[in-house]
Coordinates of C-alpha atoms in Angstrom, one line a residue:
M18 CA 25.1 -3.7 4.8
Q19 CA 23.2 -6.0 2.6
I20 CA 21.4 -9.4 2.8
C21 CA 23.2 -11.7 0.3
Y22 CA 21.8 -15.1 0.7
I23 CA 19.2 -17.2 2.6
W24 CA 18.8 -21.0 2.7
T25 CA 16.1 -22.9 4.6
D26 CA 15.1 -26.5 4.6
K27 CA 11.4 -25.7 4.9
F28 CA 9.3 -22.5 5.0
K29 CA 5.6 -22.7 4.1
S30 CA 5.5 -24.2 0.6
L31 CA 9.2 -23.8 0.1
R32 CA 11.5 -26.8 0.4
D33 CA 15.4 -26.9 0.4
Y34 CA 15.1 -23.3 -0.7
S35 CA 17.9 -21.0 -1.8
L36 CA 17.4 -17.3 -2.3
N37 CA 20.2 -15.1 -3.8
L38 CA 19.9 -11.4 -3.1
S39 CA 23.5 -10.2 -3.9
N40 CA 24.2 -8.2 -7.1
D41 CA 27.9 -9.3 -7.0
H42 CA 27.9 -12.9 -5.9
E43 CA 25.9 -16.1 -6.3
F44 CA 25.7 -18.4 -3.4
N45 CA 24.5 -22.0 -3.2
Y46 CA 24.1 -24.4 -0.3
C47 CA 23.8 -28.1 -1.1
S48 CA 22.1 -29.9 1.8
R49 CA 23.3 -33.3 0.5
T50 CA 27.0 -32.5 0.5
R51 CA 26.7 -29.8 3.2
E52 CA 28.6 -27.2 1.2
L53 CA 28.1 -23.5 0.9
N54 CA 29.8 -22.0 -2.2
K55 CA 30.2 -18.5 -3.5
N56 CA 30.8 -17.5 -7.1
D57 CA 31.4 -14.0 -8.4
K58 CA 28.9 -12.6 -11.0
I59 CA 30.0 -10.6 -14.0
S60 CA 30.3 -7.2 -12.5
F61 CA 28.4 -4.2 -13.8
P62 CA 29.2 -0.5 -13.2
K63 CA 29.9 0.4 -9.6
D64 CA 27.2 2.5 -7.8
F65 CA 25.0 1.9 -10.9
F66 CA 21.9 2.7 -8.9
G67 CA 23.6 5.4 -6.9
E68 CA 26.0 5.3 -4.0
K69 CA 23.2 5.1 -1.4
I70 CA 21.7 1.9 -3.0
S71 CA 23.7 -1.0 -1.5
S72 CA 21.8 -3.4 -3.8
L73 CA 18.6 -3.8 -5.8
S74 CA 17.2 -7.3 -6.3
V75 CA 14.1 -8.3 -8.3
L76 CA 12.3 -11.6 -7.8
L77 CA 10.5 -12.9 -10.9
G78 CA 8.3 -15.9 -11.6
I79 CA 4.8 -16.9 -12.6
N80 CA 1.9 -16.8 -10.1
G81 CA 2.5 -19.4 -7.4
A82 CA 6.3 -19.2 -7.7
G83 CA 6.6 -18.0 -4.1
K84 CA 7.6 -14.3 -4.6
T85 CA 5.6 -13.0 -1.7
T86 CA 6.6 -15.9 0.5
A87 CA 10.3 -15.1 -0.3
L88 CA 9.8 -11.5 0.9
E89 CA 8.2 -12.9 4.1
L90 CA 11.1 -15.2 4.6
I91 CA 13.6 -12.3 4.3
C92 CA 11.7 -10.3 6.9
R93 CA 11.4 -13.2 9.3
C94 CA 15.1 -14.2 9.0
I95 CA 16.1 -10.7 10.0
S96 CA 13.5 -10.1 12.8
E97 CA 12.8 -13.6 14.2
H98 CA 16.0 -15.6 13.8
Y99 CA 16.0 -16.5 17.6
Y100 CA 12.6 -18.1 17.2
F101 CA 12.9 -19.5 13.7
K102 CA 12.0 -23.1 14.0
Q103 CA 13.2 -24.3 10.6
K104 CA 16.8 -24.8 9.7
Y105 CA 18.3 -21.8 8.0
I106 CA 21.5 -20.1 6.8
L107 CA 21.8 -16.4 6.4
V108 CA 24.7 -14.6 4.7
Y109 CA 25.0 -10.8 4.8
K110 CA 27.8 -8.3 4.1
V111 CA 29.0 -5.2 6.0
N112 CA 31.9 -3.1 4.7
N113 CA 32.9 -5.9 2.3
K114 CA 33.0 -8.4 5.1
F115 CA 30.8 -11.5 5.1
Y116 CA 28.8 -12.6 8.2
L117 CA 27.1 -15.9 8.5
S118 CA 24.2 -16.7 10.8
T119 CA 22.7 -20.2 11.1
N120 CA 20.9 -22.6 13.5
L121 CA 22.3 -25.7 11.9
T122 CA 23.8 -28.0 14.5
T123 CA 25.9 -30.0 12.0
E124 CA 29.1 -28.6 10.5
F125 CA 29.2 -27.7 6.8
Y126 CA 31.9 -26.5 4.5
V127 CA 32.0 -22.8 3.5
S128 CA 34.2 -21.8 0.5
F129 CA 34.7 -18.2 1.5
D130 CA 36.0 -16.2 4.5
F131 CA 33.3 -15.2 7.0
T132 CA 32.6 -14.1 10.5
P133 CA 30.2 -16.2 12.5
D134 CA 27.3 -14.1 13.8
N135 CA 24.5 -16.4 15.1
N136 CA 23.2 -13.6 17.3
N137 CA 22.7 -11.4 14.2
E138 CA 24.3 -8.5 16.1
Q139 CA 24.6 -6.4 12.9
L140 CA 21.0 -7.1 11.9
T141 CA 19.2 -6.5 15.2
R142 CA 19.2 -2.7 14.6
T143 CA 17.6 -3.1 11.2
N144 CA 13.9 -2.8 10.9
P145 CA 12.9 -4.3 7.5
I146 CA 10.1 -2.4 5.8
F147 CA 7.4 -4.5 4.0
F148 CA 5.2 -2.8 1.6
S149 CA 2.5 -4.3 -0.6
N150 CA -0.4 -2.9 -2.7
V151 CA -1.8 -6.4 -3.0
F152 CA -5.2 -6.9 -1.3
D153 CA -6.2 -10.5 -1.0
N154 CA -7.0 -10.8 2.8
N155 CA -3.7 -12.7 3.3
H156 CA -2.5 -10.7 6.2
I157 CA 1.0 -11.7 7.3
E158 CA 1.6 -11.7 11.1
F159 CA 5.0 -10.2 11.4
N160 CA 7.1 -9.6 14.5
K161 CA 6.8 -6.0 15.7
S162 CA 10.3 -5.1 14.5
V163 CA 9.1 -5.5 10.9
I164 CA 7.4 -2.3 9.7
D165 CA 4.4 -3.7 7.9
L166 CA 2.9 -1.1 5.5
S167 CA 0.8 -3.6 3.5
T168 CA -2.7 -3.0 2.3
N169 CA -3.7 -6.3 3.8
R170 CA -2.6 -5.2 7.2
K171 CA -4.5 -1.9 7.0
S172 CA -7.6 -3.9 6.0
S173 CA -7.2 -6.6 8.6
P174 CA -10.1 -6.8 11.1
K175 CA -7.5 -7.3 13.9
Y176 CA -5.8 -4.1 12.9
R177 CA -9.0 -2.1 12.7
Y178 CA -10.1 -3.5 16.1
S179 CA -6.8 -2.7 17.6
N180 CA -7.2 0.9 16.4
L181 CA -10.7 1.1 17.8
F182 CA -9.5 -0.3 21.2
Q183 CA -6.6 2.2 21.4
H184 CA -9.0 5.0 20.4
K185 CA -11.5 4.3 23.1
Y186 CA -9.0 3.7 26.0
N187 CA -6.6 6.4 25.0
E188 CA -3.7 4.0 24.4
W189 CA -2.3 5.6 21.2
K190 CA 1.5 5.7 21.2
T191 CA 1.8 9.1 19.6
P192 CA -0.6 11.6 17.9
E193 CA 0.8 10.3 14.6
D194 CA -0.9 7.0 15.2
R195 CA -4.3 8.7 15.0
K196 CA -3.7 10.0 11.5
G197 CA -5.8 8.5 8.7
D198 CA -4.3 7.4 5.4
L199 CA -5.2 10.5 3.4
E200 CA -4.0 12.8 6.2
K201 CA -0.6 11.1 6.0
E202 CA -0.5 11.4 2.3
I203 CA -1.2 15.2 2.5
C204 CA 1.7 15.5 5.0
F205 CA 3.9 13.6 2.5
L206 CA 2.9 15.8 -0.4
N207 CA 3.8 18.9 1.7
S208 CA 7.3 17.4 2.4
V209 CA 10.4 18.5 0.5
E210 CA 11.1 14.8 -0.4
S211 CA 7.8 14.5 -2.4
K212 CA 8.8 17.2 -4.8
T213 CA 11.2 14.9 -6.6
I214 CA 8.9 11.9 -6.6
I215 CA 5.3 13.1 -7.4
D216 CA 5.1 15.2 -10.6
T217 CA 1.4 15.9 -10.5
I218 CA -0.4 16.7 -7.3
P219 CA -4.1 15.7 -7.1
N220 CA -6.3 18.8 -7.1
R221 CA -9.6 17.4 -5.6
I222 CA -10.5 15.4 -2.5
R223 CA -13.6 13.3 -2.0
Y224 CA -15.3 13.0 1.4
D225 CA -18.3 10.8 2.2
I226 CA -20.8 11.8 4.8
F227 CA -24.1 10.4 6.1
R228 CA -27.2 12.0 4.5
Q229 CA -29.0 11.9 7.9
S230 CA -27.1 12.6 11.1
N231 CA -29.4 10.3 13.0
S232 CA -28.2 7.4 10.9
Y233 CA -24.7 8.1 12.1
L234 CA -25.9 8.6 15.7
K235 CA -27.5 5.1 15.6
K236 CA -24.3 3.5 14.3
F237 CA -22.2 4.7 17.2
V238 CA -24.7 4.3 20.0
Q239 CA -25.1 0.7 19.0
R240 CA -21.4 0.2 18.9
R241 CA -20.9 1.8 22.3
S242 CA -23.6 -0.4 23.7
R243 CA -21.7 -3.5 22.4
I244 CA -18.2 -2.7 23.5
N245 CA -18.8 -0.8 26.8
T246 CA -19.7 -3.8 28.9
R247 CA -17.8 -2.3 31.8
E248 CA -20.2 0.6 32.1
N249 CA -22.9 0.6 34.9
N250 CA -26.6 1.1 34.4
H251 CA -26.2 4.8 35.2
E252 CA -23.7 5.3 32.4
I253 CA -26.0 3.4 30.0
D254 CA -28.9 5.5 31.0
K255 CA -26.8 8.6 30.3
I256 CA -25.9 7.4 26.9
N257 CA -29.5 6.7 26.0
F258 CA -30.6 10.1 27.4
L259 CA -28.0 11.9 25.3
S260 CA -28.7 10.0 22.2
D261 CA -32.5 10.8 22.5
Y262 CA -31.7 14.4 23.1
L263 CA -29.4 14.7 20.0
R264 CA -31.9 12.8 17.9
Q265 CA -34.6 15.3 18.7
L266 CA -32.1 18.2 18.2
F267 CA -31.2 17.0 14.7
I268 CA -34.9 16.6 13.8
S269 CA -35.5 20.2 14.9
E270 CA -32.5 21.3 12.7
R271 CA -33.7 19.2 9.7
R272 CA -34.5 22.3 7.6
L273 CA -30.9 23.4 8.0
T274 CA -29.6 20.2 6.4
S275 CA -31.9 20.2 3.4
I276 CA -29.6 20.0 0.3
R277 CA -32.3 21.5 -1.9
E278 CA -32.0 24.9 -0.2
N279 CA -28.2 25.6 0.1
H280 CA -25.5 23.0 -0.5
A281 CA -22.7 24.6 1.5
S282 CA -24.8 25.5 4.5
S283 CA -26.6 22.2 4.6
I284 CA -23.4 20.1 4.2
S285 CA -21.8 22.4 6.8
M286 CA -24.5 21.6 9.3
L287 CA -24.4 17.8 8.6
I288 CA -20.6 17.9 9.3
L289 CA -21.0 19.8 12.5
Q290 CA -23.8 17.5 13.8
Q291 CA -21.9 14.4 13.0
L292 CA -18.8 15.9 14.6
L293 CA -20.8 16.4 17.8
I294 CA -21.8 12.8 17.7
G295 CA -18.3 11.6 17.1
L296 CA -16.9 13.7 20.0
A297 CA -19.5 12.2 22.3
F298 CA -19.4 8.6 21.3
N299 CA -16.3 7.9 19.2
H300 CA -13.5 9.9 21.0
E301 CA -11.3 9.1 24.0
D302 CA -12.6 12.3 25.7
G303 CA -16.2 11.4 25.0
D304 CA -17.1 11.4 28.7
E305 CA -16.0 15.0 29.0
T306 CA -18.0 15.9 25.9
C307 CA -21.1 14.2 27.2
D308 CA -20.9 16.2 30.4
I309 CA -20.7 19.4 28.5
I310 CA -23.7 18.5 26.4
L311 CA -25.7 17.6 29.6
N312 CA -24.9 21.0 31.0
A313 CA -25.7 22.7 27.7
I314 CA -29.2 21.3 27.3
R315 CA -30.5 23.3 30.2
D316 CA -30.6 26.1 27.7
E317 CA -33.4 25.0 25.4
S318 CA -32.5 27.4 22.7
I319 CA -29.0 26.0 22.2
G320 CA -28.2 24.1 19.0
T321 CA -25.4 22.1 17.5
V322 CA -23.2 25.1 16.8
G323 CA -23.7 26.4 20.3
I324 CA -22.8 23.1 21.9
L325 CA -19.6 22.8 19.8
T326 CA -18.7 26.4 20.8
L327 CA -19.0 25.5 24.5
I328 CA -16.8 22.4 23.9
S329 CA -14.1 24.5 22.2
K330 CA -14.1 27.0 25.0
T331 CA -14.3 24.7 28.0
S332 CA -12.3 21.7 27.1
S333 CA -8.8 20.8 25.9
I334 CA -9.8 18.1 23.5
N335 CA -7.4 17.2 20.7
L336 CA -8.2 15.5 17.4
G337 CA -5.1 13.5 16.7
A338 CA -2.2 15.9 16.6
H339 CA -4.6 18.9 16.2
S340 CA -6.3 21.1 18.9
F341 CA -10.0 21.0 18.6
Q342 CA -10.2 24.7 19.6
E343 CA -7.8 25.6 16.7
I344 CA -9.9 23.6 14.2
F345 CA -13.1 25.1 15.5
D346 CA -11.9 28.7 15.4
Y347 CA -10.1 28.6 12.1
I348 CA -12.3 26.1 10.1
L349 CA -15.5 25.1 11.6
L350 CA -16.8 28.6 12.5
R351 CA -16.6 29.5 8.9
L352 CA -17.2 26.1 7.4
D353 CA -19.9 27.4 4.9
D354 CA -17.4 29.9 3.4
F355 CA -14.6 27.3 3.4
L356 CA -16.8 24.8 1.4
R357 CA -17.8 27.5 -1.1
E358 CA -14.2 28.7 -1.6
L359 CA -13.2 25.1 -2.4
N360 CA -15.9 24.7 -5.0
L361 CA -18.0 22.1 -3.2
E362 CA -19.7 19.6 -5.4
V363 CA -22.3 17.2 -3.9
D364 CA -22.9 13.8 -5.5
N365 CA -26.1 12.2 -4.3
S366 CA -26.6 10.0 -7.4
I367 CA -25.9 6.8 -5.4
N368 CA -28.6 5.8 -2.9
N369 CA -26.4 4.4 -0.2
G370 CA -27.3 6.7 2.7
K371 CA -24.3 9.0 2.1
Y372 CA -23.4 12.0 0.1
S373 CA -20.0 12.3 -1.7
L374 CA -18.4 15.7 -1.4
A375 CA -15.7 16.9 -3.8
L376 CA -13.4 19.8 -2.7
D377 CA -10.5 21.6 -4.3
F378 CA -7.0 20.8 -2.9
N379 CA -3.8 22.7 -3.3
E380 CA -0.8 23.7 -1.2
K381 CA -2.5 26.8 0.2
N382 CA -5.5 24.9 1.7
S383 CA -3.6 21.6 2.6
W384 CA -3.5 22.7 6.3
H385 CA -7.2 22.9 6.4
H386 CA -7.6 19.5 4.6
E387 CA -5.3 17.8 7.1
K388 CA -7.7 18.8 9.9
I389 CA -10.9 17.9 7.9
C390 CA -9.4 14.6 6.9
N391 CA -8.7 13.8 10.6
I392 CA -12.4 14.4 11.4
F393 CA -13.7 12.3 8.6
E394 CA -11.1 9.4 8.9
S395 CA -10.7 9.1 12.6
I396 CA -13.9 10.5 14.0
F397 CA -16.5 9.7 11.3
E398 CA -14.6 6.6 10.1
L399 CA -15.9 7.3 6.6
N400 CA -14.2 7.2 3.2
V401 CA -11.8 10.0 2.2
S402 CA -9.9 9.7 -1.0
W403 CA -8.3 11.6 -3.9
H404 CA -10.9 12.6 -6.5
G405 CA -10.4 12.5 -10.2
I406 CA -7.2 10.5 -10.3
S407 CA -6.5 6.9 -11.4
S408 CA -6.2 4.0 -9.0
G409 CA -2.6 3.7 -10.2
Q410 CA -1.8 7.3 -9.1
K411 CA -3.4 6.6 -5.8
A412 CA -1.3 3.5 -5.3
Y413 CA 1.8 5.4 -6.3
I414 CA 1.2 8.1 -3.8
N415 CA 0.3 5.6 -1.1
M416 CA 3.5 3.6 -1.5
F417 CA 5.9 6.5 -1.1
S418 CA 3.7 8.2 1.5
S419 CA 3.6 5.0 3.7
I420 CA 7.4 4.7 3.6
W421 CA 8.0 8.4 4.2
N422 CA 5.6 8.6 7.1
C423 CA 7.0 5.5 8.9
I424 CA 10.5 6.9 8.6
E425 CA 9.6 10.5 9.4
N426 CA 7.7 9.5 12.6
K427 CA 10.7 7.5 13.9
R428 CA 9.2 4.0 13.5
F429 CA 12.4 3.4 11.6
D430 CA 16.0 3.5 13.1
R431 CA 17.9 6.0 11.0
D432 CA 21.0 5.4 13.2
S433 CA 21.3 1.9 12.0
G434 CA 22.8 3.4 8.8
H435 CA 21.0 1.0 6.6
A436 CA 17.5 0.2 5.4
I437 CA 16.0 -2.9 3.9
I438 CA 12.8 -2.3 2.0
C439 CA 10.8 -5.2 0.6
I440 CA 8.2 -4.1 -2.0
D441 CA 5.6 -6.7 -3.2
E442 CA 4.2 -5.7 -6.6
G443 CA 4.6 -2.0 -6.0
D444 CA 3.8 -1.5 -9.7
L445 CA 0.3 -3.0 -9.2
Y446 CA -2.4 -0.7 -10.7
L447 CA 0.2 1.6 -12.3
H448 CA -0.3 2.8 -15.9
P449 CA 2.6 1.7 -18.2
Q450 CA 4.0 5.3 -18.2
W451 CA 4.3 5.1 -14.4
Q452 CA 5.9 1.7 -14.7
V453 CA 8.5 3.2 -17.0
E454 CA 9.5 5.7 -14.4
F455 CA 9.1 3.4 -11.3
I456 CA 12.7 2.2 -10.9
E457 CA 14.2 5.6 -11.5
K458 CA 11.9 7.3 -9.0
L459 CA 12.6 4.5 -6.5
I460 CA 16.4 4.7 -6.5
Q461 CA 16.3 8.5 -6.5
S462 CA 13.8 8.9 -3.7
L463 CA 14.3 6.1 -1.1
P464 CA 17.8 7.1 0.0
T465 CA 16.6 10.7 0.4
I466 CA 13.6 9.6 2.4
S467 CA 15.5 7.3 4.7
N468 CA 18.8 9.3 4.8
T469 CA 20.6 6.0 4.9
K470 CA 21.9 3.3 2.5
V471 CA 19.1 1.2 1.2
Q472 CA 18.8 -2.4 0.0
I473 CA 15.7 -2.8 -2.2
I474 CA 14.1 -6.1 -2.8
L475 CA 11.0 -6.2 -5.0
T476 CA 8.7 -8.4 -6.9
T477 CA 6.9 -7.5 -10.1
H478 CA 5.0 -8.7 -13.1
S479 CA 6.0 -5.8 -15.2
P480 CA 8.5 -6.2 -18.1
L481 CA 8.8 -2.5 -18.2
L482 CA 10.3 -2.5 -14.7
V483 CA 12.5 -5.5 -15.5
S484 CA 13.9 -3.6 -18.6
D485 CA 15.5 -1.2 -16.1
I486 CA 17.2 -4.0 -14.1
P487 CA 20.6 -5.6 -15.0
K488 CA 20.3 -9.4 -15.1
Q489 CA 22.9 -9.7 -12.3
C490 CA 20.1 -8.2 -10.0
I491 CA 17.4 -10.7 -11.0
T492 CA 16.4 -13.9 -9.3
L493 CA 14.1 -16.2 -11.3
L494 CA 11.9 -18.4 -9.1
N495 CA 11.0 -21.9 -10.3
S496 CA 7.3 -22.7 -9.9
N497 CA 7.7 -26.4 -10.0
T498 CA 10.1 -26.8 -7.0
N499 CA 9.8 -23.3 -5.5
K500 CA 13.6 -23.1 -5.8
E501 CA 15.5 -20.6 -8.0
A502 CA 15.3 -21.4 -11.7
P503 CA 18.2 -23.4 -13.2
S504 CA 21.4 -21.5 -13.8
D505 CA 21.0 -21.7 -17.6
A506 CA 17.8 -19.7 -17.3
G507 CA 19.8 -16.9 -15.7
T508 CA 22.3 -17.1 -18.5
R509 CA 19.6 -16.8 -21.1
L510 CA 17.8 -14.1 -19.3
Q511 CA 17.8 -10.7 -21.0
S512 CA 16.6 -7.7 -19.1
F513 CA 18.3 -4.3 -19.1
G514 CA 17.1 -2.5 -22.2
A515 CA 15.9 -5.8 -23.7
N516 CA 12.9 -6.6 -25.9
L517 CA 9.8 -6.6 -23.7
Y518 CA 8.5 -9.8 -25.2
D519 CA 11.8 -11.7 -24.5
I520 CA 11.5 -10.5 -20.8
Y521 CA 7.9 -11.7 -20.7
D522 CA 8.6 -15.0 -22.3
L523 CA 11.4 -16.2 -20.0
S524 CA 10.6 -14.4 -16.8
F525 CA 6.8 -15.0 -16.6
G526 CA 6.4 -18.4 -18.3
L527 CA 4.6 -17.5 -21.5
N528 CA 5.9 -20.6 -23.2
G529 CA 6.4 -18.9 -26.6
L530 CA 3.0 -17.3 -26.7
R531 CA 3.1 -13.9 -28.5
S532 CA -0.5 -12.9 -28.1
G533 CA -3.6 -13.7 -26.1
N534 CA -5.4 -17.0 -26.2
L535 CA -8.3 -15.7 -28.2
S536 CA -6.2 -14.2 -31.0
T537 CA -3.7 -17.1 -30.9
K538 CA -6.5 -19.7 -31.5
Y539 CA -8.1 -17.5 -34.2
I540 CA -4.8 -17.1 -36.1
D541 CA -4.1 -20.8 -35.8
N542 CA -7.4 -21.5 -37.5
I543 CA -6.7 -19.0 -40.3
T544 CA -3.2 -20.4 -40.7
S545 CA -4.7 -23.9 -41.2
I546 CA -6.8 -22.4 -44.0
L547 CA -3.7 -20.8 -45.6
D548 CA -2.0 -24.2 -45.6
K549 CA -4.8 -25.8 -47.8
E550 CA -4.0 -26.2 -51.5
K551 CA -7.7 -25.5 -52.3
I552 CA -10.2 -23.6 -50.3
N553 CA -14.0 -23.4 -50.5
K554 CA -16.3 -20.4 -50.4
S555 CA -16.6 -20.6 -46.6
D556 CA -12.8 -20.6 -46.1
L557 CA -12.6 -17.6 -48.5
N558 CA -15.1 -15.6 -46.4
K559 CA -13.2 -16.4 -43.3
L560 CA -10.0 -15.1 -44.9
R561 CA -11.7 -11.9 -45.9
E562 CA -13.1 -11.4 -42.4
A563 CA -9.6 -12.0 -41.0
L564 CA -8.2 -9.1 -43.0
V565 CA -10.4 -6.8 -41.1
I566 CA -9.2 -7.7 -37.6
I567 CA -5.7 -9.2 -37.8
D568 CA -3.0 -6.6 -37.5
D569 CA 0.1 -8.8 -38.0
E570 CA 1.6 -7.5 -41.3
I571 CA 3.2 -10.9 -42.2
I572 CA 0.0 -12.8 -41.7
T573 CA -2.2 -10.3 -43.5
H574 CA 0.3 -10.4 -46.4
H575 CA -0.2 -14.1 -46.8
I576 CA -4.0 -13.8 -46.4
K577 CA -4.2 -11.2 -49.2
K578 CA -2.0 -13.3 -51.4
K579 CA -4.3 -16.3 -50.9
V580 CA -7.5 -14.2 -51.4
D581 CA -6.1 -12.6 -54.6
A582 CA -5.3 -16.0 -56.0
Q583 CA -8.9 -17.2 -56.0

């Protein structure tokens, strides 16, 4: 199955808008004559991208051409056609048979055979996946049937509050929902599928932690006071009593958290103290933890480690998909040794109230890091990230990990037999070498991850990506009208294996520019001097200076010729 064509009279900034997504056919609906026509494209080799890629479409255009809006339109036409207020036509193909869905009330001419399907029966089982590395606070509110893996969604206050609400009132759908981003990425890197996608595995992880446990305690006591309006005075008094007790306990253990004496032991104690706080005030079983602490403080000699030992022995608390007792027995009891074995480095150079910890990561210790990540991301709500790799590599891992996790954890219906994946600027942050490999990795990995046929629709600003795409798979968007570019632009377009400048010029609106504005204006000034029959001393000096910085061989040849003639 594949989405072939969408027309709408109005969607956001788009007007009388046509979007072609078929690699084999070009459709056009004329709202004036009420005709929908289909023309065949020049065919390219069958299964060119692999037998499990039903089609691959790339949307190109300058900023403001409506690329992201087009992806949103695709997702909404699939998932919200019943509620779509604007007029639309949707053409899709299953087993070489065309289906047409529309909410137009007036008849229109169709030049090809089709089966009416206004209920979108074939599409209702399809959950489109929307991925974007773009972070601009422009969170798109999709229907729940759209799997939104965008950075904007993860950063949305509404999304974060929803997670907090679920966390407090134990309304998580599955333990997988409690996993943080890096924990999910570790799971992905441990998968069979990742071996063909990620060539170099990161070897260090960075964890942030509060320098003072009482700073962390203050943060969550204040939060709990704000959101727990349903609690009575007795509960509030209990929280205040416990926070005062823990504050005094941490003061008495201050010597144990002095970085000057022993990095591993001190960091270990800070982690344990802040875990105790999190279990009491930032976990769905916090009431049970608080009761254990209240019983424990009758023993005046008990400390943080002793209280955590009691919790592990007397409760059945889970941290996400992990048993707290298992984490405590296998990691926390020997946390000092674990930190030393992983070559702990502490960065305290930035005075922001936190330490940054760097630890070794490999396949052998990935099990331990999954558990530690869960504590830091879900309980501490602090930054955890790969250490020592580029933002591009992080973005690359994040994209494939996000798609793999949503499919692996059954948010995606494998039984539908087809996947539609929309990727908005997936090449963002990627080094050129990664861009060169991007399309190849994509078409090799996505069918393996989804175990179904896949239709890929992506946007990009990278000519390196476009050079791997036949022109039959490219849709140029016109920035002036937000429609597709004129057909002659598609005819002139060169993409697969083409010169990178030619791709840039036609696809991204460079208007003939061959270098940046600064160099273009500088060279224009030098060219005007070269055009003079006679030059003065000032002009001669400018030509000599130009020889030092201009690297165009033809231009420097003419400059040298002019200078030598003086």
